[in-house]
Short mmCIF file of C-alpha atoms and ligand atoms in Angstrom, two decimals:
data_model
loop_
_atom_site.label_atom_id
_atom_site.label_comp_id
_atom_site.label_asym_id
_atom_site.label_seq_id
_atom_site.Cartn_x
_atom_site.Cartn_y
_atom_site.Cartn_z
CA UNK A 1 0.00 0.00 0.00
CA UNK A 2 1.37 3.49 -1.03
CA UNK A 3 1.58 5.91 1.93
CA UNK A 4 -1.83 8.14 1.99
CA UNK A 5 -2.09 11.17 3.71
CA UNK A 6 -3.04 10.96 7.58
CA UNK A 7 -5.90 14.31 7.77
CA UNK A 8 -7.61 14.56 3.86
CA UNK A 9 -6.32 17.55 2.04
CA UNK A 10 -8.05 19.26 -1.17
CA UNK A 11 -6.01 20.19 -4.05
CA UNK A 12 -7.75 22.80 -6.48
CA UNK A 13 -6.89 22.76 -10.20
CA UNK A 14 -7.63 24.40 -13.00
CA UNK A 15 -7.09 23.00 -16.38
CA UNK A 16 -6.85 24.68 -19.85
CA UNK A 17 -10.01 24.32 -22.15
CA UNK A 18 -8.67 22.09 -24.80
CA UNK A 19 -8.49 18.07 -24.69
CA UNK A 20 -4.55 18.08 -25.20
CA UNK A 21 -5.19 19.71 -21.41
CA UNK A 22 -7.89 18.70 -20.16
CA UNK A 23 -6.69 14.80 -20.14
CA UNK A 24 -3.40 15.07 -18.90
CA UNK A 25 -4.80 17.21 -16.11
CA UNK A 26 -7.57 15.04 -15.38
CA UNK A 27 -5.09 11.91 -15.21
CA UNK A 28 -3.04 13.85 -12.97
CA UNK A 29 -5.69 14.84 -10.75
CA UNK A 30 -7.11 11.19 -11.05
CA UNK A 31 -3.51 9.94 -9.73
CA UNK A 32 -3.28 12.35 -6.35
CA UNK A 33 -7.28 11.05 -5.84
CA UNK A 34 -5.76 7.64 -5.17
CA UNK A 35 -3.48 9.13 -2.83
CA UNK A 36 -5.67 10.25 -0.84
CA UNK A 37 -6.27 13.85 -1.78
CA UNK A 38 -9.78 15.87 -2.25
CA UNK A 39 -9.64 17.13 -5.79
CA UNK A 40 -11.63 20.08 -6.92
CA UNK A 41 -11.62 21.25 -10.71
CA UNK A 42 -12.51 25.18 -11.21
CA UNK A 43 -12.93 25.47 -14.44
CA UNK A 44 -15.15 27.88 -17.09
CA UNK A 45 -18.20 26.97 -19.70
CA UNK A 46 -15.18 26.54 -22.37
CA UNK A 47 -13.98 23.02 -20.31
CA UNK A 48 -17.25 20.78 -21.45
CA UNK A 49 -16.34 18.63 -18.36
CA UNK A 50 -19.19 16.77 -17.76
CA UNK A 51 -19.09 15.89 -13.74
CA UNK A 52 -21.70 13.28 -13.94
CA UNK A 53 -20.18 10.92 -15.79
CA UNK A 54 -16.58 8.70 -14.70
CA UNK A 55 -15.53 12.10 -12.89
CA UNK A 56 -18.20 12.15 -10.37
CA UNK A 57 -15.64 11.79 -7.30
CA UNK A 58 -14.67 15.54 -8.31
CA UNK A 59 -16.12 18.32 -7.06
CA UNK A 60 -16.63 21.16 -9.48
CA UNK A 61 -16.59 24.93 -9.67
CA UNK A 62 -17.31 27.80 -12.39
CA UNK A 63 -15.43 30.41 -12.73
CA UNK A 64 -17.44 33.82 -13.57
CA UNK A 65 -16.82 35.24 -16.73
CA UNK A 66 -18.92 36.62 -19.59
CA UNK A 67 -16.97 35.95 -22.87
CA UNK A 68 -19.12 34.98 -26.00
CA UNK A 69 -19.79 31.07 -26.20
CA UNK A 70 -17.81 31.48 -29.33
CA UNK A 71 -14.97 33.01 -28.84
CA UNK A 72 -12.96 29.56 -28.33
CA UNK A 73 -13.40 28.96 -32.31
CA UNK A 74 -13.53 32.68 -33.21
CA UNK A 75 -10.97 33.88 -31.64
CA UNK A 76 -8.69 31.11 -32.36
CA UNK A 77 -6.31 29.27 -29.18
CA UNK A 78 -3.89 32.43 -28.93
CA UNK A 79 -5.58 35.44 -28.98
CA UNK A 80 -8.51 32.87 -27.03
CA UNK A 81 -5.70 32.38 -24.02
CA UNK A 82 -4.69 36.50 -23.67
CA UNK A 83 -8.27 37.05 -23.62
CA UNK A 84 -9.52 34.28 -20.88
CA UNK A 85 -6.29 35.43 -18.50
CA UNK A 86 -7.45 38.69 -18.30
CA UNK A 87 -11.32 37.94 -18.11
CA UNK A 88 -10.42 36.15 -15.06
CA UNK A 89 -7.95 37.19 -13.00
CA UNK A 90 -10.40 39.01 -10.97
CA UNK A 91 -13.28 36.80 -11.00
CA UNK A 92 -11.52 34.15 -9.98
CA UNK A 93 -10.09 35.74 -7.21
CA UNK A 94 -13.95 36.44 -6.14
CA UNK A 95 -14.90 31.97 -6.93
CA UNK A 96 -11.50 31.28 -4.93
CA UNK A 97 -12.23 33.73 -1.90
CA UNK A 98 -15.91 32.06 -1.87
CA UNK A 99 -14.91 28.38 -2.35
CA UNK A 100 -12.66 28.85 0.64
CA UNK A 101 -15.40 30.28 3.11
CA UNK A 102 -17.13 27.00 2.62
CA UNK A 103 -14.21 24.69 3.01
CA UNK A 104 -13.95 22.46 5.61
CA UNK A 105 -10.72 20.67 4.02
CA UNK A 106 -7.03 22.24 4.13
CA UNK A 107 -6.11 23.25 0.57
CA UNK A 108 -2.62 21.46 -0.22
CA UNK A 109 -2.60 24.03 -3.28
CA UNK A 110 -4.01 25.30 -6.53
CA UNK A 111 -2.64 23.48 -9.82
CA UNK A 112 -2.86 25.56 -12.43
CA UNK A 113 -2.20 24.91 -16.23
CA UNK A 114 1.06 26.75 -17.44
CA UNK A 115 -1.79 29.02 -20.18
CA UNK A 116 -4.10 29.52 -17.18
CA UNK A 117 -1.79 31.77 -15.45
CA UNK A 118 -4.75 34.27 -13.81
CA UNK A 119 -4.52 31.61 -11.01
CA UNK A 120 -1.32 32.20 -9.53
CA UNK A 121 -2.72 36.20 -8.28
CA UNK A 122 -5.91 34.69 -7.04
CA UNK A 123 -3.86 31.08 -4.99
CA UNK A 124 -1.32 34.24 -3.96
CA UNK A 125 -3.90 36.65 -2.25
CA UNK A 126 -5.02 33.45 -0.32
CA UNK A 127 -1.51 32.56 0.72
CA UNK A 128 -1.97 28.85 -0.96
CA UNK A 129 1.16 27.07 -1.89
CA UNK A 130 1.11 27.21 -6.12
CA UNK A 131 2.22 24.53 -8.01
CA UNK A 132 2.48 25.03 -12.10
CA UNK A 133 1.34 21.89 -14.69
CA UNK A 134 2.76 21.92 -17.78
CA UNK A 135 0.88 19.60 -20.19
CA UNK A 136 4.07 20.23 -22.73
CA UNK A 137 7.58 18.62 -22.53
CA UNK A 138 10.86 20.63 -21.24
CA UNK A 139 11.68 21.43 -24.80
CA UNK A 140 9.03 22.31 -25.53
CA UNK A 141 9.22 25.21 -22.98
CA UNK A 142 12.99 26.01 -23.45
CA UNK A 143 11.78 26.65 -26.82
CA UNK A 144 9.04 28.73 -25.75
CA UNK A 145 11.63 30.69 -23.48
CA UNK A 146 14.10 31.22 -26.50
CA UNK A 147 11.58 32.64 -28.66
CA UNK A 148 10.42 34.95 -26.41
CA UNK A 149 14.81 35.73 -25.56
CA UNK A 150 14.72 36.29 -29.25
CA UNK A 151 12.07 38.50 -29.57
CA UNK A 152 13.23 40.79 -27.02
CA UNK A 153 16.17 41.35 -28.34
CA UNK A 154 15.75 41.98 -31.79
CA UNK A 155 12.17 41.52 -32.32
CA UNK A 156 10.49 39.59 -35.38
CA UNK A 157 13.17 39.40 -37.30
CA UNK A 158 14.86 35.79 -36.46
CA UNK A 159 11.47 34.37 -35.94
CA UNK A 160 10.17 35.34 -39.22
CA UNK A 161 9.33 32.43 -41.97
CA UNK A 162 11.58 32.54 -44.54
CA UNK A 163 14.49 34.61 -42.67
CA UNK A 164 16.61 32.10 -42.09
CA UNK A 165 18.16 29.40 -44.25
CA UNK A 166 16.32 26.27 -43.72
CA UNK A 167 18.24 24.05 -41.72
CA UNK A 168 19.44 26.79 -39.35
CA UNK A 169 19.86 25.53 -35.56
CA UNK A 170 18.96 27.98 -32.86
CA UNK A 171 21.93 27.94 -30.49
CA UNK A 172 22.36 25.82 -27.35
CA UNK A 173 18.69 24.41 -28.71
CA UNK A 174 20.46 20.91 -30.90
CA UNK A 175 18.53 20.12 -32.82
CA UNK A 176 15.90 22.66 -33.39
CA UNK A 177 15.68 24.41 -36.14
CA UNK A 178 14.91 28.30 -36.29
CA UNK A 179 11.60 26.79 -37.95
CA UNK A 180 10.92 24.40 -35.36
CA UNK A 181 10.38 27.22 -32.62
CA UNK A 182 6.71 27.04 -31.60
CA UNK A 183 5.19 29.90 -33.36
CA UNK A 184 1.55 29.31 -33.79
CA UNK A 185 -0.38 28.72 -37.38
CA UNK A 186 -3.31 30.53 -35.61
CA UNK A 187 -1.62 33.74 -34.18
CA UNK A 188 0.97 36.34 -35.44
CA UNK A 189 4.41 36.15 -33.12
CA UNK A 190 3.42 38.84 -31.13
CA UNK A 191 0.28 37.26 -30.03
CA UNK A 192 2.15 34.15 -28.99
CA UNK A 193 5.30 35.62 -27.33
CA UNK A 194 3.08 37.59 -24.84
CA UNK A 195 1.03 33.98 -24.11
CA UNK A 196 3.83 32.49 -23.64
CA UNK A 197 5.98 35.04 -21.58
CA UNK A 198 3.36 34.86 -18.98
CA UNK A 199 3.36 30.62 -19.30
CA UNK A 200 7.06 30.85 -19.03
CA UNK A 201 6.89 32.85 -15.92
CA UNK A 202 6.83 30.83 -12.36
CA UNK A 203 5.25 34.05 -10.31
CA UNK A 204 5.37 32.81 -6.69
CA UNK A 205 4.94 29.26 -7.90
CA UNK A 206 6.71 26.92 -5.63
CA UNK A 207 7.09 24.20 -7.99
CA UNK A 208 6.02 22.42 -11.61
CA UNK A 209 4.48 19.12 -12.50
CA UNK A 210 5.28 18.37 -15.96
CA UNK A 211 3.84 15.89 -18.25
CA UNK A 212 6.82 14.54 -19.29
CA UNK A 213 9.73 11.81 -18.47
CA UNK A 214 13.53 12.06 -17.25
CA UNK A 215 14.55 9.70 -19.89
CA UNK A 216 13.21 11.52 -22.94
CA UNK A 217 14.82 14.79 -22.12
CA UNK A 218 17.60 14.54 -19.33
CA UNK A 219 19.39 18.24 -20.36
CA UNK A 220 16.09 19.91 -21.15
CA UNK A 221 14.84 19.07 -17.95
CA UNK A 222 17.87 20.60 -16.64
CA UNK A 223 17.90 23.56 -18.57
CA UNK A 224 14.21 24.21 -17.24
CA UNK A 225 15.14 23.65 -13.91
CA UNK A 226 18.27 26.31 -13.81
CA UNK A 227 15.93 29.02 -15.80
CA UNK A 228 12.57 29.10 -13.09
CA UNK A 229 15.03 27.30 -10.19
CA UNK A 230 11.74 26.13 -8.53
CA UNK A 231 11.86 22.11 -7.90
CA UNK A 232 10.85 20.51 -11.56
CA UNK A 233 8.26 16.84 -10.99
CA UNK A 234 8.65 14.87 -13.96
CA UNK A 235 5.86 12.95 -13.61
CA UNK A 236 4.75 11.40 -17.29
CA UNK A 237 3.22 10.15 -18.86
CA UNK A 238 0.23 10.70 -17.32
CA UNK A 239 -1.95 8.53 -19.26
CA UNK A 240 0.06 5.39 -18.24
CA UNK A 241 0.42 6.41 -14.44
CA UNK A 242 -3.36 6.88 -13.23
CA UNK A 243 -6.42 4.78 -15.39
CA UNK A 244 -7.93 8.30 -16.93
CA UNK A 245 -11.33 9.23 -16.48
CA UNK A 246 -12.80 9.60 -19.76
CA UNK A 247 -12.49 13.19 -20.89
CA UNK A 248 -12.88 12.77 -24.80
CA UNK A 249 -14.70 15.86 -25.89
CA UNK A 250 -15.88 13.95 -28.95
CA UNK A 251 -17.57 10.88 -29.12
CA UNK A 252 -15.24 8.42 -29.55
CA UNK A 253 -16.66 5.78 -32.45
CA UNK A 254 -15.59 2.61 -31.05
CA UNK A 255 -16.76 0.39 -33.98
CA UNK A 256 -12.81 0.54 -35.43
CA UNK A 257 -11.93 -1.60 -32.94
CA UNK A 258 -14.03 -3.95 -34.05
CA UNK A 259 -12.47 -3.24 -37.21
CA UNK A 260 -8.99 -3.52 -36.10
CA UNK A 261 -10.11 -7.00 -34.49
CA UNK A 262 -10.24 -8.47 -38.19
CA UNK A 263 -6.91 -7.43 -39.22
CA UNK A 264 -3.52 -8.96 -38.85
CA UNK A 265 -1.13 -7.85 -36.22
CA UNK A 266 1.15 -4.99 -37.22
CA UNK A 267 -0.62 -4.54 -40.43
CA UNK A 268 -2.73 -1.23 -39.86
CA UNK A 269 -1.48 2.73 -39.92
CA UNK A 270 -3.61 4.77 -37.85
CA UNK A 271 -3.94 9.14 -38.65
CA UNK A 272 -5.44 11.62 -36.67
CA UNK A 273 -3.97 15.04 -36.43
CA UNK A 274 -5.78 15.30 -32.70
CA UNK A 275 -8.27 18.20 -31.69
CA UNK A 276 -7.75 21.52 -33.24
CA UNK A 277 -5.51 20.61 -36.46
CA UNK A 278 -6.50 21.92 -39.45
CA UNK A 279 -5.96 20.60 -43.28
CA UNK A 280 -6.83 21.95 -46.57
CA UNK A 281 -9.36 19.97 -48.88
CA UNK A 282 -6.51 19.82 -51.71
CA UNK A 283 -4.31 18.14 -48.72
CA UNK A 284 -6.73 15.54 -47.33
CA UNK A 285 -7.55 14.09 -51.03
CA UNK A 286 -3.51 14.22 -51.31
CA UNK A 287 -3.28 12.23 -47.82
CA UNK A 288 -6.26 9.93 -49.42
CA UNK A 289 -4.43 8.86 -52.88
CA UNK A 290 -1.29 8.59 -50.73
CA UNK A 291 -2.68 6.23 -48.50
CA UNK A 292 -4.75 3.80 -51.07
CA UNK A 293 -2.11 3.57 -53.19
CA UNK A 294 0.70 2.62 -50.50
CA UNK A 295 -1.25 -0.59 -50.61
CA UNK A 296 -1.29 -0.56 -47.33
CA UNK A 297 -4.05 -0.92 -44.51
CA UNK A 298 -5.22 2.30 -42.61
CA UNK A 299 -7.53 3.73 -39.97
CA UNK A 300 -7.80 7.58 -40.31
CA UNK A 301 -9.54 9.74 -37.46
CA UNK A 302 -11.17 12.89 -39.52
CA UNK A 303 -12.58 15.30 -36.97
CA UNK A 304 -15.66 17.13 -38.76
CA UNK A 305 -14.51 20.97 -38.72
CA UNK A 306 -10.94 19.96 -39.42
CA UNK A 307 -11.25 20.30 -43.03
CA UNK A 308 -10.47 24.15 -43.68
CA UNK A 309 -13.64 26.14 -45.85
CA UNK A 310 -15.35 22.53 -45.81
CA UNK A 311 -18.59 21.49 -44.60
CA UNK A 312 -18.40 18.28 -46.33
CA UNK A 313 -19.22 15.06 -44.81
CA UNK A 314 -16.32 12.85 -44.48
CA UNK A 315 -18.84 10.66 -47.28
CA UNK A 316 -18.92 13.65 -49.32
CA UNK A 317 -15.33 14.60 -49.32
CA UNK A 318 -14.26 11.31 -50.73
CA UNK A 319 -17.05 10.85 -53.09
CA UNK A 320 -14.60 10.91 -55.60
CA UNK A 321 -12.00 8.53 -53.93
CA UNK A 322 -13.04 4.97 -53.79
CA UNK A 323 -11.80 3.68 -50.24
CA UNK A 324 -10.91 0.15 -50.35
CA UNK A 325 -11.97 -2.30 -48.31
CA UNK A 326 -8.39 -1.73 -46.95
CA UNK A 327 -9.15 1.80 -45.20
CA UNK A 328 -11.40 2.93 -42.34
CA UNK A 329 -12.20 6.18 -41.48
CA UNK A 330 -13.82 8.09 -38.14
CA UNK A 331 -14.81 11.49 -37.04
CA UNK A 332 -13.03 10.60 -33.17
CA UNK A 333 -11.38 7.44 -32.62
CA UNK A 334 -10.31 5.39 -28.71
CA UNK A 335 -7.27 6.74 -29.58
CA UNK A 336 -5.39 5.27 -26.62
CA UNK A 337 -7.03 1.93 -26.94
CA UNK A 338 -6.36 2.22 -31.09
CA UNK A 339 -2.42 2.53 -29.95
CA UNK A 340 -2.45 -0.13 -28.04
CA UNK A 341 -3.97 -2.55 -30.50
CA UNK A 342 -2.05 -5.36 -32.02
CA UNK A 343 -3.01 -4.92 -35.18
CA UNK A 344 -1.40 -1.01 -35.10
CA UNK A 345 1.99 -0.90 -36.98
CA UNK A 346 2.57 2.95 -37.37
CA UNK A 347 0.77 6.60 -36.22
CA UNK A 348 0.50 9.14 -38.90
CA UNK A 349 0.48 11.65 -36.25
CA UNK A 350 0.42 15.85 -35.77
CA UNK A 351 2.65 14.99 -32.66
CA UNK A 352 0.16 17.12 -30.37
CA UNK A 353 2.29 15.96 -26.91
CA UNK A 354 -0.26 13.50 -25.46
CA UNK A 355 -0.36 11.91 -29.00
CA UNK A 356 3.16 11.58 -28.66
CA UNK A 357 3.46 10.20 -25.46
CA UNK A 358 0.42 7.55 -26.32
CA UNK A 359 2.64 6.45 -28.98
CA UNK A 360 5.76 5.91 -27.35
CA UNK A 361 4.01 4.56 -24.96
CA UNK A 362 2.84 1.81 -27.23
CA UNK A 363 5.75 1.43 -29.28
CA UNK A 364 4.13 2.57 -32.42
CA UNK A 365 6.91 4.32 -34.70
CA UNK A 366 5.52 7.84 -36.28
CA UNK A 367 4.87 9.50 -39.49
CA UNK A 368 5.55 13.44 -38.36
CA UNK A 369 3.05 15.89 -40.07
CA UNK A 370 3.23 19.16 -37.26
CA UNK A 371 1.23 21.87 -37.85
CA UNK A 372 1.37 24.39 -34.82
CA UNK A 373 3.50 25.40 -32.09
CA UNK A 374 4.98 22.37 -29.77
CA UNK A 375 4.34 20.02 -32.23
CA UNK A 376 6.76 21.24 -34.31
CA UNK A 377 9.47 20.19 -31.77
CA UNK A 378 8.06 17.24 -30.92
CA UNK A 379 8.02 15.86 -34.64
CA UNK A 380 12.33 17.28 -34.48
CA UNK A 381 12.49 15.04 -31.19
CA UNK A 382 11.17 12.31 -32.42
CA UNK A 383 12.43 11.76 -36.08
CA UNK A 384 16.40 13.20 -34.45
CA UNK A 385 16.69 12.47 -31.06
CA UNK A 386 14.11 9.51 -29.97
CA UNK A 387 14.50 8.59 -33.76
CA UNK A 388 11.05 6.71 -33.62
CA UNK A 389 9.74 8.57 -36.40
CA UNK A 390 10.02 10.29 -39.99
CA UNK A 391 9.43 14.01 -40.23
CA UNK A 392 7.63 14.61 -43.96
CA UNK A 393 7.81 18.44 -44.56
CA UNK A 394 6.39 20.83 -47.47
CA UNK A 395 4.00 20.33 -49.67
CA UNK A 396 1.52 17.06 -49.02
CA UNK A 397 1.63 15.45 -52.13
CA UNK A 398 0.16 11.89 -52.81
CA UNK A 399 3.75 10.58 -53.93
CA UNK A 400 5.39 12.23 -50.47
CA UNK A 401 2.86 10.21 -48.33
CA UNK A 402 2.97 7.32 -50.34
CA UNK A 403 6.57 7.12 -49.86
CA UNK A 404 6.76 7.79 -46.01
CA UNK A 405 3.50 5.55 -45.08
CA UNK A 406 5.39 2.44 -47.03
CA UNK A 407 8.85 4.00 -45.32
CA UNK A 408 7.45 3.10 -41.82
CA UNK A 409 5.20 -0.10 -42.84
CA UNK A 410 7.36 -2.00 -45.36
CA UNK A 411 11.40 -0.72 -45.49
CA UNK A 412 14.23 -1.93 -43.25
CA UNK A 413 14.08 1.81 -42.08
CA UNK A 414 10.60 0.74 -40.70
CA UNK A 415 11.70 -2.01 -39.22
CA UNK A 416 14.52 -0.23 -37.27
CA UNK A 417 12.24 2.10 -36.00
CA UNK A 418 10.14 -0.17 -34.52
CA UNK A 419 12.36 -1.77 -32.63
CA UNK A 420 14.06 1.58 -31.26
CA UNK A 421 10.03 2.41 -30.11
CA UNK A 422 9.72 -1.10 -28.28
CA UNK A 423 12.33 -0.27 -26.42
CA UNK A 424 11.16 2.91 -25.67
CA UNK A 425 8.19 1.61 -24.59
CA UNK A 426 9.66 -0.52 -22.10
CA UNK A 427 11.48 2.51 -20.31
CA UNK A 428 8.76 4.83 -20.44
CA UNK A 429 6.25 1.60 -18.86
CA UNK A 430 9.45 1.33 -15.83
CA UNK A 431 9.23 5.02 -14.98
CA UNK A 432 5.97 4.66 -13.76
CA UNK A 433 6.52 1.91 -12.25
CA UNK A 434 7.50 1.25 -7.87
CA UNK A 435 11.54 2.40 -8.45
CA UNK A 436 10.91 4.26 -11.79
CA UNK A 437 11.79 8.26 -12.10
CA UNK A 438 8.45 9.19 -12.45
CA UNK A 439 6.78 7.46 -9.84
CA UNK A 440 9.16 8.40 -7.65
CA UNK A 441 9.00 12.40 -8.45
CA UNK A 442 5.10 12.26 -7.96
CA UNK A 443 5.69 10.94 -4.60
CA UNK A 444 8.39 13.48 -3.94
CA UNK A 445 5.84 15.69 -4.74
CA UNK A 446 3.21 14.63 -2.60
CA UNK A 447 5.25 14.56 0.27
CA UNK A 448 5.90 18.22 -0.07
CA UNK A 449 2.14 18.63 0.49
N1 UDP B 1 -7.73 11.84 -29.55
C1 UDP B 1 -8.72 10.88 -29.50
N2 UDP B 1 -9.30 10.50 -30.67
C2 UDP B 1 -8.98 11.01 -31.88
C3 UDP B 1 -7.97 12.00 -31.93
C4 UDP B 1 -7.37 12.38 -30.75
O1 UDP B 1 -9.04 10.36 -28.42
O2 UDP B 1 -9.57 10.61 -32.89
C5 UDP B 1 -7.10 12.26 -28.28
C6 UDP B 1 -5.69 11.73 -28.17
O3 UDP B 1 -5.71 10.44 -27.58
C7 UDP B 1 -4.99 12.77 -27.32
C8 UDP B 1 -5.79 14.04 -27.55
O4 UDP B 1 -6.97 13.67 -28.24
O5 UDP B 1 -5.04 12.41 -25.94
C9 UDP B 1 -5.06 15.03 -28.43
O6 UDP B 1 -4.06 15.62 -27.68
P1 UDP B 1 -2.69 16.04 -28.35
O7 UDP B 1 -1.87 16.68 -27.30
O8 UDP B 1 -2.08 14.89 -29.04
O9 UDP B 1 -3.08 17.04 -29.49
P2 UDP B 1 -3.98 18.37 -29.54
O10 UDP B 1 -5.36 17.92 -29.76
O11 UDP B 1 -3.80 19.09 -28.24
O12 UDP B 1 -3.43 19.09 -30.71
#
């Protein structure tokens, strides 16, 4: 038996509204549940966290604000993120004041997502301990860090497209690439650098939870720990440590496992470019011809509104592609429980982080195809450093995904990469395992509580 807290303690946390951070929050606050803790989620009307369903040992709590219903999708995740800080800094100052008068519980502290930095004033007028959650890796925010370095030193100019020759490395960053740097597809530079100077800042935070694991990132880890010089929890991944409530947004369609059941092992490519990707029509008939004439087997996850300008049907939009027998396609797929299928040879992947993670987890090898901000240096990490993957940059073309999906499914190459991600699997499984570096820094954490 693990050791449990003697007198129950509440922790309060307060996640970011999109699934890439709702889950790994909700896992995490699903893991310090079994230890014993109270967990309350505050949260606004942009979460969609239903309470009644697997999360009903939660308590929840709304956070005041009055922004438009649709500001999420109007506004876009950047400009969406300055605007929600500021709309509640104050309010929920007002919801944490309130929630405390009725508390019987000690709080243990507020957890905040890194973008939901309003908490840390509100957890700081009430004197509770502040703990940060990053839902990215440590490269991910040394990259973050640099671009924001860059930017205040000679503004735009390095981070501009096209500026730099292509295979440029930012310094003391091996092996990203000037155009790896997380700028955002749905926000100008500015717009990002000021999200993600306040994300990059600890405030009075005391600590940080991150979503990621020792062995994938040793020096980044470090690097993160000399710049905010707060302790640093490697705790991931989350989706292997705690059995995750189910937070899917979408409703998963759970007749491809079915599917999956009639194929042979190792014989199927799964795609899904996760929850707010977006493609062009001319790219998703490119990634179709690609994909039937690889000969190979597939399983593609299309979320309806991913398609840019299109409000076809996913029946519609290949009415002029006959899908063989050999392909199966979604609007939302299980995607953990696709993963970790047997008949799953390969992930045709954005490389959102948890999508990552649920990979490597499984020991599924990846086809790169980043479109925004962190998962641009995930896909680098992965095809240079973890080398479980290929990378396919510019344009989409049927021959380009042709070649890469029969890269990772048929060549020697393949073949090499799959064993490189079994082995990764095996580490990431031991560090969340009794003895393992992440179990052991979640318990370091807890006993800090
Ligand atoms: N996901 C899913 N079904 C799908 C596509 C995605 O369940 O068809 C889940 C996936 O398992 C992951 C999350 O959505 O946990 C996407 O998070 P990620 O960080 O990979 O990407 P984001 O959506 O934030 O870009």
């Amino acid at each position: 038996m693990e050791e449990k807290q003697e007198r129950r303690k509440r922790i309060v946390l307060i996640p970011a509204p999109a699934q890439g951070h709702i889950s790994p929050m909700m896992q995490l606050a699903r893991a310090l549940h079994l230890k014993g803790f109270s967990i309350t989620v505050a949260q606004t009307k942009f979460n969609y966290l239903n309470p009644s369903k697997d999360l009903a040992d939660f308590q929840f709590i709304t956070i005041p604000e009055s922004l438009p219903a649709s500001d999420l999708k109007d506004l876009g995740p950047v400009w969406f993120l300055i605007k929600i800080n500021k709309e509640c800094e104050v309010s929920f100052k007002k919801c944490l004041g309130q929630f405390l008068a009725q508390q019987q519980e000690e709080i243990a502290c507020v957890i905040y997502d890194e973008f939901m930095y309003f908490a840390e004033a509100a957890a700081k007028e009430f004197k509770l301990p502040k703990v940060i959650f990053s839902t990215e890796n440590a490269t991910a925010f040394a990259c973050r860090s640099a671009m924001c370095k860059l930017y205040a030193k000679d503004g735009l100019a390095p981070l501009k497209e096209g500026c730099r020759s292509e295979e440029e490395l930012v310094p003391e960053l091996h092996p990203i690439r000037y155009k790896d740097l997380p700028t955002s597809a749905f926000a100008p530079v500015e717009a990002s650098v000021e999200v993600f100077k306040n994300s990059c800042e600890k405030g009075t935070a005391s600590s940080m939870i991150i979503n990621t694991v020792r062995c994938l990132e040793i020096s980044s880890l470090e690097r993160l720990q000399q710049e905010l010089k707060i302790p640093i929890y490697p705790v991931g991944p989350l989706h292997m440590v705690s059995s995750a409530p189910s937070t899917s947004l979408l409703e998963e369609n759970e007749s491809c496992i079915d599917w999956l059941d009639k194929q042979k092992p190792s014989s199927v490519i799964y795609i899904s470019l996760g929850s707010f990707t977006l493609m062009e029509t001319k790219e998703v008939l490119e990634m179709a011809f690609g994909l039937v004439s690889s000969n190979q087997y597939f399983l593609w996850a299309i979320r309806p509104g991913s398609i840019v300008g299109s409000e076809l049907s996913n029946e519609e939009l290949f009415s002029t592609i006959e899908i063989p027998d050999r392909g199966y396609i979604v609007k939302w797929a299980p995607q953990k429980q696709v993963l970790a299928h047997p008949a799953i040879r390969a992930f045709w992947s954005h490389c959102g982080w948890n999508s990552t993670l649920e990979s490597m987890g499984e020991g599924i090898p990846m086809i790169c195809r980043p479109f925004t901000t962190d998962q641009k240096v995930n896909a680098r990490y992965v095809e240079c450093v973890w080398r479980v993957g290929v990378h396919v940059e510019g344009e989409l073309e049927r021959g380009v995904v042709e070649r890469a999906v029969r890269r990772l499914m048929v060549d020697q190459e393949g073949e090499e990469m799959k064993i490189r991600a079994l082995s990764l699997k095996e580490k990431l499984r031991a560090s969340v395992l009794p003895g393992g570096s992440s179990h052991k820094s979640l318990n370091d954490f807890i006993k800090t509580l």
